[in-house]
Coordinates of C-alpha atoms in Angstrom, one line a residue:
Chain A
G1 CA 0.0 0.0 0.0
A2 CA 1.0 3.7 -0.2
G3 CA 3.4 4.9 2.4
V4 CA 3.8 8.3 3.9
S5 CA 4.2 11.0 1.3
Q6 CA 5.5 14.5 1.6
S7 CA 5.5 17.5 -0.7
P8 CA 7.4 19.3 -2.0
R9 CA 10.4 17.0 -2.0
Y10 CA 12.7 20.0 -2.4
K11 CA 12.2 23.6 -1.6
V12 CA 14.5 26.6 -2.0
A13 CA 13.4 29.7 -0.2
K14 CA 14.8 33.2 0.1
R15 CA 15.5 34.3 3.7
G16 CA 12.3 35.9 5.1
Q17 CA 10.0 33.9 2.8
D18 CA 7.2 31.7 4.3
V19 CA 7.0 28.0 3.4
A20 CA 4.5 25.3 3.9
L21 CA 5.4 21.6 3.9
R22 CA 2.8 18.9 3.5
C23 CA 2.6 15.4 4.9
D24 CA 0.1 12.7 3.8
P25 CA 0.2 9.9 6.4
I26 CA -0.6 6.3 5.8
S27 CA -4.4 5.9 5.6
G28 CA -5.9 5.1 9.0
H29 CA -2.8 6.1 11.0
V30 CA -3.8 8.0 14.1
S31 CA -0.6 9.7 15.1
L32 CA 1.6 11.9 13.0
F33 CA 5.1 13.2 14.0
W34 CA 7.3 15.9 12.5
Y35 CA 11.1 15.8 12.8
Q36 CA 13.9 18.1 11.6
Q37 CA 17.2 16.6 10.4
A38 CA 20.1 18.9 10.0
L39 CA 23.1 17.7 7.9
G40 CA 25.2 15.1 9.8
Q41 CA 22.7 14.9 12.6
G42 CA 19.9 12.5 13.7
P43 CA 16.3 13.6 13.3
E44 CA 15.1 15.8 16.1
F45 CA 11.5 15.9 17.2
L46 CA 9.4 19.0 16.5
T47 CA 5.7 18.2 17.2
Y48 CA 3.1 15.5 17.1
F49 CA -0.6 14.9 16.6
Q50 CA -3.1 12.3 17.7
N51 CA -5.9 12.7 15.2
E52 CA -6.4 16.4 15.0
A53 CA -5.1 17.2 18.4
Q54 CA -1.6 18.6 18.7
L55 CA -0.4 16.8 21.9
D56 CA 3.2 18.0 22.0
K57 CA 4.9 20.9 20.3
S58 CA 7.8 21.2 22.7
G59 CA 10.3 20.6 19.9
L60 CA 9.3 23.6 17.7
P61 CA 12.4 25.8 17.7
S62 CA 10.6 29.1 17.6
D63 CA 7.2 30.7 17.2
R64 CA 8.0 31.0 13.5
F65 CA 7.1 27.3 13.3
F66 CA 3.5 26.2 13.2
A67 CA 1.9 22.8 12.5
E68 CA -1.7 21.8 12.0
R69 CA -3.7 18.7 11.2
P70 CA -7.3 20.1 11.0
E71 CA -9.1 16.9 9.9
G72 CA -6.9 14.4 11.5
S73 CA -5.3 13.2 8.3
V74 CA -3.0 15.5 6.2
S75 CA -0.7 17.8 8.2
T76 CA 1.1 21.0 7.2
L77 CA 4.2 22.4 8.8
K78 CA 4.5 26.1 8.2
I79 CA 7.7 28.1 8.7
Q80 CA 7.3 31.9 8.7
R81 CA 10.1 34.3 7.8
T82 CA 12.6 31.5 7.1
Q83 CA 16.2 31.8 8.3
Q84 CA 19.3 30.1 7.0
E85 CA 19.4 27.9 10.1
D86 CA 16.0 26.5 9.1
S87 CA 17.8 24.6 6.2
A88 CA 17.3 20.9 6.9
V89 CA 15.3 17.9 5.9
Y90 CA 11.9 17.9 7.4
L91 CA 10.6 14.3 8.0
C92 CA 7.1 13.3 8.7
A93 CA 6.2 9.9 10.3
S94 CA 2.9 8.2 11.0
T95 CA 1.9 5.3 13.2
L96 CA -1.3 3.4 14.0
G97 CA -0.7 4.2 17.7
G98 CA -0.1 2.1 20.8
G99 CA 3.6 2.1 20.4
S100 CA 3.6 0.6 16.9
E101 CA 6.3 1.4 14.4
Q102 CA 6.7 4.9 13.1
Y103 CA 6.8 5.0 9.3
F104 CA 8.7 7.9 7.8
G105 CA 8.1 9.8 4.6
P106 CA 10.9 10.7 2.2
G107 CA 11.2 14.2 3.7
T108 CA 11.2 17.7 2.3
R109 CA 14.7 19.1 1.8
L110 CA 14.5 22.8 2.6
L111 CA 17.3 25.2 1.6
V112 CA 17.1 28.8 2.8
L113 CA 19.4 31.2 0.9
Chain B
R1 CA 24.8 16.0 27.3
K2 CA 22.8 14.7 24.4
E3 CA 19.9 12.3 25.3
V4 CA 21.3 9.6 23.0
E5 CA 25.0 9.3 22.3
Q6 CA 26.7 7.1 19.8
D7 CA 30.1 7.0 18.1
P8 CA 29.7 8.7 14.7
G9 CA 32.3 6.5 13.0
P10 CA 32.8 6.0 10.2
F11 CA 33.4 2.3 10.6
N12 CA 35.1 0.9 7.5
V13 CA 35.0 -2.9 7.5
P14 CA 35.7 -5.6 4.9
E15 CA 32.9 -7.9 3.7
G16 CA 32.3 -10.7 6.1
A17 CA 33.5 -8.9 9.2
T18 CA 31.6 -8.6 12.4
V19 CA 31.0 -5.0 13.6
A20 CA 29.5 -3.7 16.8
F21 CA 27.8 -0.4 17.5
N22 CA 27.1 1.0 21.0
C23 CA 25.0 3.8 22.3
T24 CA 24.0 5.2 25.7
Y25 CA 20.9 7.1 26.6
S26 CA 20.3 9.5 29.5
N27 CA 16.5 9.4 30.0
S28 CA 15.6 6.7 32.5
A29 CA 11.9 7.2 31.6
S30 CA 12.5 5.8 28.1
Q31 CA 10.8 2.4 27.7
S32 CA 11.1 1.6 24.0
F33 CA 14.4 1.2 22.2
F34 CA 15.2 0.7 18.5
W35 CA 17.9 0.7 15.8
Y36 CA 16.9 2.5 12.6
R37 CA 18.9 2.4 9.4
Q38 CA 19.2 5.4 7.1
D39 CA 20.7 5.2 3.6
C40 CA 22.2 8.3 2.1
R41 CA 19.5 10.9 1.3
K42 CA 16.7 8.5 2.3
E43 CA 14.4 8.4 5.3
P44 CA 15.1 6.3 8.4
K45 CA 13.7 2.8 8.4
L46 CA 13.2 0.6 11.4
L47 CA 15.9 -2.1 11.5
M48 CA 14.8 -3.7 14.8
S49 CA 13.3 -3.1 18.2
V50 CA 15.5 -3.8 21.2
Y51 CA 14.3 -5.8 24.2
S52 CA 15.9 -6.4 27.6
S53 CA 16.3 -10.1 26.9
G54 CA 18.2 -9.3 23.7
N55 CA 17.0 -10.2 20.3
E56 CA 18.3 -11.5 17.0
D57 CA 17.1 -11.1 13.5
G58 CA 19.3 -13.0 11.1
R59 CA 22.8 -11.5 11.1
F60 CA 21.7 -8.7 13.5
T61 CA 21.7 -8.9 17.3
A62 CA 20.6 -6.1 19.6
Q63 CA 21.1 -5.9 23.3
L64 CA 19.8 -3.6 26.0
N65 CA 21.2 -3.0 29.5
R66 CA 18.7 -0.8 31.4
A67 CA 20.9 -0.5 34.5
S68 CA 23.7 1.0 32.4
Q69 CA 21.4 2.7 29.9
Y70 CA 23.3 1.1 27.1
I71 CA 22.2 -0.3 23.8
S72 CA 24.2 -2.3 21.3
L73 CA 23.9 -3.7 17.8
L74 CA 26.1 -6.5 16.4
I75 CA 26.2 -7.2 12.7
R76 CA 27.8 -10.5 11.7
D77 CA 29.0 -11.5 8.2
S78 CA 28.8 -7.9 6.9
K79 CA 27.5 -7.4 3.3
L80 CA 28.1 -4.5 1.0
S81 CA 24.4 -3.7 1.3
D82 CA 24.8 -3.1 5.0
S83 CA 26.6 0.2 4.2
A84 CA 24.4 2.9 5.8
T85 CA 24.0 5.1 8.9
Y86 CA 22.7 3.2 11.9
L87 CA 20.6 5.4 14.3
C88 CA 20.2 4.5 18.0
V89 CA 16.7 5.5 19.0
V90 CA 14.7 5.7 22.3
N91 CA 11.3 6.9 22.9
K92 CA 10.9 10.2 24.8
R93 CA 8.9 8.9 27.7
G94 CA 7.0 6.0 29.0
S95 CA 5.7 3.5 26.5
G96 CA 3.2 3.7 23.7
N97 CA 2.9 6.5 21.2
T98 CA 5.5 9.0 22.1
P99 CA 8.1 11.0 20.1
L100 CA 11.4 9.3 19.3
V101 CA 14.8 10.6 20.3
F102 CA 17.6 9.8 17.8
G103 CA 21.4 9.6 18.2
K104 CA 23.5 11.3 15.5
G105 CA 24.0 7.9 13.9
T106 CA 27.0 5.7 13.2
R107 CA 28.2 5.5 9.6
L108 CA 29.2 2.0 8.3
S109 CA 31.0 1.4 5.1
V110 CA 31.4 -2.3 4.1
I111 CA 34.2 -2.6 1.5
A112 CA 34.8 -5.5 -0.9

């Protein structure tokens, strides 16, 4: 079946521009996670949802980062006024819940110039 | 101190070699432990979960020592296709559906 999909796969933004990254989880998966992976580092947690409820946003690095999942399926991660330090791969993962495996999407590679 | 620490490598080993990776974690509340594999410019994929009793999956053996907060992965009879970055992962808290905390990864290159 279809896995987690993310779009766009690549995004180049000018510093100060707003960007929106989309995640389509596996159908029926209750929980959705966003991670940020800088070059040479492991992924770092940003935020997660259970259905439409955002249960933890403690990893969002600043108030320029905002995530939503209004209907409990597709999620959007928005970054306002992008900075060079926002350049990274943004990974989305979904899971059925109950501690089951998190399945990752291919990521969106963001480059801020 | 980072929550999950592992030797970044790289480990360059010949085909057929046995290689071991170690990691330590700092959060005693973590209840779930994993090794993920990440190929270059790809997403992480679950390699195996790690249980206190130790577990084996083919050429891969994982061990967990809760008292020392130490996790290991042993790869026997290395193949060229094992070349990747291996990420040590724990969950943030408790059990169930919680965020994952990743180490920086250990890079393995298996050479012919």
